[in-house]
Coordinates of C-alpha atoms in Angstrom, one line a residue:
M1 CA -136.5 33.9 48.7
S2 CA -135.7 37.3 47.1
F3 CA -133.9 37.1 43.7
L4 CA -132.0 40.2 44.6
T5 CA -130.3 38.4 47.5
L6 CA -129.5 35.2 45.5
D7 CA -125.9 34.6 44.8
L8 CA -125.9 33.9 41.0
N9 CA -122.6 32.1 41.3
L10 CA -124.6 29.2 42.8
L11 CA -126.5 28.8 39.6
R12 CA -123.1 28.3 37.8
V13 CA -122.3 25.5 40.2
F14 CA -125.9 24.1 39.9
D15 CA -125.5 24.0 36.1
A16 CA -122.1 22.1 36.3
V17 CA -123.5 19.5 38.8
M18 CA -126.6 18.9 36.7
T19 CA -124.4 18.6 33.6
E20 CA -122.0 16.1 35.2
Q21 CA -124.5 14.4 37.6
N22 CA -121.6 14.0 39.9
L23 CA -120.1 16.5 42.5
T24 CA -116.5 15.5 42.0
R25 CA -116.5 15.9 38.2
A26 CA -118.4 19.2 38.5
A27 CA -115.7 20.4 40.9
G28 CA -113.0 19.5 38.4
H29 CA -114.9 21.3 35.6
L30 CA -115.3 24.5 37.8
A31 CA -111.7 24.3 39.2
M32 CA -113.2 24.1 42.7
T33 CA -112.8 21.6 45.5
Q34 CA -115.5 19.1 46.1
P35 CA -116.4 20.4 49.5
A36 CA -116.8 23.9 48.0
V37 CA -119.2 22.6 45.4
S38 CA -121.2 20.7 48.2
N39 CA -121.4 23.9 50.2
A40 CA -122.6 25.9 47.2
I41 CA -125.4 23.4 46.5
K42 CA -126.3 23.4 50.2
R43 CA -126.7 27.2 50.1
L44 CA -128.8 27.0 46.9
R45 CA -131.0 24.4 48.5
E46 CA -131.6 26.7 51.5
S47 CA -132.4 29.6 49.1
L48 CA -134.8 27.7 46.9
G49 CA -136.3 25.5 49.7
D50 CA -135.8 22.3 47.7
E51 CA -133.4 19.4 48.1
L52 CA -132.5 19.8 44.4
L53 CA -130.0 16.9 44.2
I54 CA -130.2 13.5 45.9
R55 CA -127.1 11.4 46.4
T56 CA -127.0 8.0 44.7
A57 CA -124.4 5.2 44.4
Y58 CA -123.3 6.7 41.0
G59 CA -123.5 10.4 41.7
V60 CA -126.5 12.6 42.2
K61 CA -130.1 12.5 41.0
P62 CA -132.0 15.7 40.4
T63 CA -135.4 16.3 42.0
P64 CA -138.4 17.4 39.8
R65 CA -137.8 21.0 40.9
A66 CA -134.2 20.8 39.8
E67 CA -135.2 19.3 36.4
A68 CA -137.8 22.0 35.9
L69 CA -135.3 24.7 36.8
W70 CA -132.2 23.6 34.9
P71 CA -133.4 24.5 31.3
S72 CA -133.9 28.1 32.3
V73 CA -130.6 28.3 34.2
R74 CA -128.8 26.7 31.2
S75 CA -130.4 29.0 28.7
A76 CA -129.6 32.1 30.8
L77 CA -126.0 31.1 31.3
A78 CA -125.5 30.3 27.6
S79 CA -126.9 33.8 26.7
L80 CA -124.6 35.5 29.2
E81 CA -121.6 33.5 27.9
A82 CA -122.4 34.4 24.3
A83 CA -122.7 38.1 25.3
V84 CA -119.5 38.3 27.4
A85 CA -117.3 36.0 25.2
P86 CA -118.6 35.9 21.6
E87 CA -117.6 32.6 19.9
T88 CA -114.7 32.7 17.6
F89 CA -113.3 29.4 16.3
D90 CA -110.6 28.9 13.7
V91 CA -110.7 25.2 12.8
S92 CA -107.3 25.5 11.0
A93 CA -105.7 26.6 14.3
A94 CA -107.7 24.4 16.7
H95 CA -106.1 21.7 18.8
A96 CA -108.3 19.0 20.2
T97 CA -108.5 15.2 20.6
F98 CA -111.8 13.5 20.3
R99 CA -112.6 10.0 21.6
M100 CA -115.4 8.5 19.5
A101 CA -117.2 5.2 19.7
M102 CA -118.8 3.5 16.7
A103 CA -119.3 0.1 15.2
D104 CA -116.7 -1.1 12.8
A105 CA -119.0 -0.7 9.8
T106 CA -120.1 2.8 10.7
A107 CA -116.4 3.8 11.2
A108 CA -115.4 2.2 7.8
M109 CA -118.1 4.2 6.1
W110 CA -117.4 7.6 7.8
L111 CA -113.7 7.7 8.9
P112 CA -112.0 8.0 5.5
S113 CA -114.0 11.1 4.7
L114 CA -113.5 12.6 8.2
M115 CA -109.7 12.0 8.0
R116 CA -109.4 13.7 4.6
S117 CA -111.3 16.7 6.0
I118 CA -109.1 16.8 9.2
E119 CA -105.9 16.6 7.1
S120 CA -107.0 19.5 4.9
E121 CA -109.0 21.7 7.2
A122 CA -108.0 20.9 10.9
P123 CA -104.5 19.6 11.2
G124 CA -104.5 20.1 15.0
I125 CA -107.4 17.8 15.6
N126 CA -106.9 14.2 16.5
V127 CA -109.4 11.3 16.8
R128 CA -109.2 8.2 19.0
M129 CA -111.6 5.4 18.3
V130 CA -112.9 3.5 21.3
P131 CA -114.5 0.0 20.9
L132 CA -118.3 0.2 20.9
T133 CA -119.4 -2.9 22.9
T134 CA -122.8 -1.9 24.0
R135 CA -126.2 -0.5 22.8
E136 CA -126.1 1.8 26.0
P137 CA -123.2 4.3 25.6
R138 CA -124.6 6.8 28.1
P139 CA -122.3 5.6 31.1
M140 CA -119.3 6.1 28.8
L141 CA -120.4 9.7 28.1
L142 CA -121.3 10.4 31.7
R143 CA -117.8 9.2 32.9
G144 CA -116.1 11.2 30.1
D145 CA -114.6 8.1 28.5
I146 CA -115.8 9.3 25.1
D147 CA -116.9 12.6 23.6
L148 CA -119.3 11.2 21.0
A149 CA -121.1 7.9 20.2
V150 CA -122.6 7.1 16.8
G151 CA -124.7 4.0 16.3
F152 CA -128.0 2.2 16.7
F153 CA -129.2 2.8 20.3
P154 CA -132.9 2.0 20.2
G155 CA -133.7 2.1 23.9
V156 CA -131.6 5.2 24.5
A157 CA -133.0 7.3 21.7
A158 CA -136.6 6.3 22.6
Q159 CA -136.0 7.3 26.3
L160 CA -134.2 10.5 25.5
S161 CA -137.1 11.6 23.2
Y162 CA -139.4 12.1 26.2
E163 CA -137.0 12.3 29.2
T164 CA -136.3 15.7 30.8
G165 CA -133.2 16.6 32.8
S166 CA -130.8 14.2 31.1
P167 CA -127.3 15.6 30.4
I168 CA -127.1 13.4 27.2
R169 CA -128.0 15.0 24.0
H170 CA -128.9 13.2 20.7
E171 CA -129.6 13.7 17.1
R172 CA -131.1 11.3 14.5
L173 CA -128.7 11.0 11.5
Y174 CA -130.2 8.3 9.3
S175 CA -133.0 5.7 9.1
G176 CA -132.7 2.5 7.1
K177 CA -134.0 -1.1 7.1
Y178 CA -132.7 -4.6 7.8
V179 CA -132.3 -7.2 5.2
C180 CA -131.3 -10.9 5.2
V181 CA -127.7 -11.4 3.8
M182 CA -126.2 -14.6 2.4
R183 CA -123.5 -15.6 0.0
R184 CA -124.3 -15.3 -3.7
D185 CA -124.6 -19.0 -4.4
H186 CA -126.4 -19.9 -1.1
P187 CA -129.3 -22.3 -1.6
L188 CA -131.7 -19.8 -0.3
A189 CA -130.6 -17.3 -2.9
K190 CA -132.3 -19.4 -5.6
V191 CA -135.7 -19.8 -3.9
E192 CA -138.3 -17.6 -2.2
L193 CA -137.3 -16.7 1.3
N194 CA -140.2 -17.5 3.6
L195 CA -140.5 -17.9 7.3
D196 CA -140.0 -21.7 7.3
N197 CA -136.7 -21.8 5.3
Y198 CA -135.5 -18.7 7.1
C199 CA -135.9 -20.3 10.5
A200 CA -134.5 -23.6 9.3
A201 CA -131.2 -22.0 8.2
N202 CA -128.1 -21.6 10.4
H203 CA -127.7 -18.0 11.5
L204 CA -124.9 -15.5 12.4
L205 CA -125.7 -12.7 14.8
V206 CA -123.8 -9.4 15.1
S207 CA -123.8 -8.9 18.9
F208 CA -121.6 -6.4 20.6
S209 CA -122.1 -8.1 24.0
G210 CA -121.9 -11.7 22.7
R211 CA -125.4 -12.4 23.8
A212 CA -127.1 -14.7 21.4
H213 CA -130.4 -12.9 21.2
G214 CA -131.4 -9.8 19.3
L215 CA -134.2 -7.9 17.6
V216 CA -134.8 -10.7 15.1
D217 CA -135.3 -13.2 17.9
E218 CA -137.9 -10.9 19.6
A219 CA -139.8 -10.6 16.3
L220 CA -139.7 -14.3 15.8
A221 CA -141.0 -14.9 19.3
Q222 CA -144.0 -12.9 18.5
L223 CA -144.7 -15.3 15.7
Q224 CA -144.0 -18.3 18.0
R225 CA -140.9 -19.2 16.0
E226 CA -137.2 -19.4 16.7
R227 CA -133.9 -19.7 14.8
R228 CA -130.6 -21.4 15.6
I229 CA -127.8 -18.9 16.1
L230 CA -124.7 -20.9 15.3
L231 CA -122.2 -18.0 15.7
T232 CA -122.1 -14.5 17.3
V233 CA -119.5 -11.9 16.3
N234 CA -119.0 -8.4 17.4
Q235 CA -118.0 -6.8 14.0
F236 CA -119.9 -6.3 10.8
F237 CA -116.7 -6.8 8.7
T238 CA -116.2 -10.3 10.3
A239 CA -119.9 -11.1 9.6
G240 CA -119.4 -10.3 6.0
R241 CA -116.4 -12.5 5.7
V242 CA -118.0 -15.5 7.4
V243 CA -121.3 -15.3 5.6
A244 CA -119.6 -14.9 2.2
N245 CA -117.7 -18.2 2.9
S246 CA -120.3 -20.4 4.6
D247 CA -124.0 -21.3 4.5
L248 CA -124.8 -19.1 7.4
V249 CA -127.2 -16.2 6.9
T250 CA -127.3 -13.0 8.8
V251 CA -129.4 -9.8 9.1
L252 CA -127.7 -6.5 8.5
P253 CA -128.7 -2.9 8.0
R254 CA -128.9 -2.6 4.2
H255 CA -126.7 0.5 4.0
L256 CA -123.9 -1.2 5.9
I257 CA -123.5 -4.2 3.5
A258 CA -120.9 -2.3 1.5
A259 CA -118.8 -1.7 4.7
T260 CA -118.3 -5.5 5.1
G261 CA -115.9 -5.3 2.1
M262 CA -117.6 -8.4 0.6
T263 CA -120.3 -6.8 -1.5
D264 CA -119.4 -8.7 -4.7
A265 CA -119.8 -12.0 -2.8
L266 CA -123.0 -11.3 -1.0
V267 CA -126.8 -10.9 -2.0
H268 CA -129.6 -9.7 0.2
K269 CA -133.3 -10.5 0.4
E270 CA -136.3 -8.9 2.1
L271 CA -137.1 -10.4 5.4
P272 CA -140.2 -12.6 5.7
F273 CA -141.4 -10.8 8.8
H274 CA -141.4 -7.2 10.0
L275 CA -138.6 -5.5 11.8
P276 CA -138.6 -1.9 13.0
A277 CA -136.4 0.6 11.0
V278 CA -132.7 0.8 12.0
H279 CA -131.7 4.3 13.1
L280 CA -128.3 5.9 13.3
D281 CA -128.1 8.3 16.2
M282 CA -125.3 10.7 17.5
L283 CA -125.0 11.1 21.2
W284 CA -123.0 13.5 23.2
H285 CA -122.8 15.0 26.7
E286 CA -124.2 18.5 27.6
R287 CA -120.7 19.4 28.9
D288 CA -119.6 19.5 25.2
A289 CA -122.7 21.1 23.8
R290 CA -121.2 24.6 23.5
S291 CA -117.6 23.6 22.8
P292 CA -116.6 25.2 19.4
A293 CA -114.4 22.2 18.5
H294 CA -117.2 19.8 19.4
K295 CA -119.7 21.8 17.5
W296 CA -117.4 21.6 14.4
L297 CA -117.2 17.9 14.8
R298 CA -120.9 17.4 15.1
S299 CA -121.7 19.7 12.2
H300 CA -119.1 18.0 10.1
L301 CA -120.5 14.5 10.8
E302 CA -124.0 15.9 9.9
K303 CA -122.6 17.1 6.5
M304 CA -120.8 13.8 5.9
N305 CA -123.9 11.9 6.7
T306 CA -125.9 13.9 4.1
Q307 CA -123.2 13.3 1.5
T308 CA -122.9 9.6 2.4
Q309 CA -126.6 9.0 2.2
R310 CA -126.9 10.9 -1.1
A311 CA -124.2 8.6 -2.4
V312 CA -125.9 5.4 -1.0
H313 CA -129.2 6.4 -2.7
T314 CA -127.7 7.3 -6.0
A315 CA -125.2 4.4 -6.3
P316 CA -126.2 0.9 -7.5
A317 CA -127.8 -1.0 -4.7
P318 CA -126.0 -4.0 -3.2
T319 CA -126.9 -7.1 -5.2
Q320 CA -130.4 -8.3 -4.5
A321 CA -131.7 -11.8 -5.4
P322 CA -133.7 -11.7 -8.7
A323 CA -137.4 -10.8 -8.2
S324 CA -138.4 -14.1 -9.7
T325 CA -136.8 -16.1 -6.9
R326 CA -137.8 -13.9 -4.0

């Protein structure tokens, strides 16, 4: 193949298909018909001598050659776009609607500040919150159901850290730790929390899927122990209300205790076993990576995160059981 004879428009189509992982969605993005996109990919295959994209039940899967080629194509197109159409963005005049997915506690922590900023800086921007019912939000991003997901996605973040060719982008916002949470006058609040009395207690699990098994149960299994999960709920706020008014105990990220709205009624203790850190990650799709409005939203969330964590670390910590009883 000679580069001089290559139709560079094919690379634009290739970029769109790699971004969407779906010919129909790529066609919509490019304002082309699906057959026209298929024909363009066919011509590029013939020029490069590689299959490039393999059809699957859910769209297309790139070959190793396509994965290796895409970063260079994407970078070149981005440079050309910046040169031909320099970015200008006036947030005060922007009009956009963002669909975001977060757990209730994360939303409670961030949305008030975000809404104040939008009201004062970006009156044309709207936000639609979508229920976060999974630790795997990538299908929602791929389908275009949401524009941004913020939460704890351990499997996704680990995979994206070494995966190439994925259209999903991510950024680590915050790292914290899990603690055991109970009502202030719970019997375990007055004694040392050890593995035996922890496992003997009745437990509440925050589970988006309703599945009564989580990270704690995996950690306990390594110790050949188990606990009784009496209740699962799918909201941190509900968890705080229930635990504050019962003998159930739960495990929550320490920085989210305040978002339950029950801080004065709750205490927390260090867990009697090790759990990995809890990370807050932001995920979005490559299709939105260069959108000025989407860039504004991401940078604003980054700034809000910095401010929130500074406040968390300088404010009095949620009540912890006295050291003499831990």
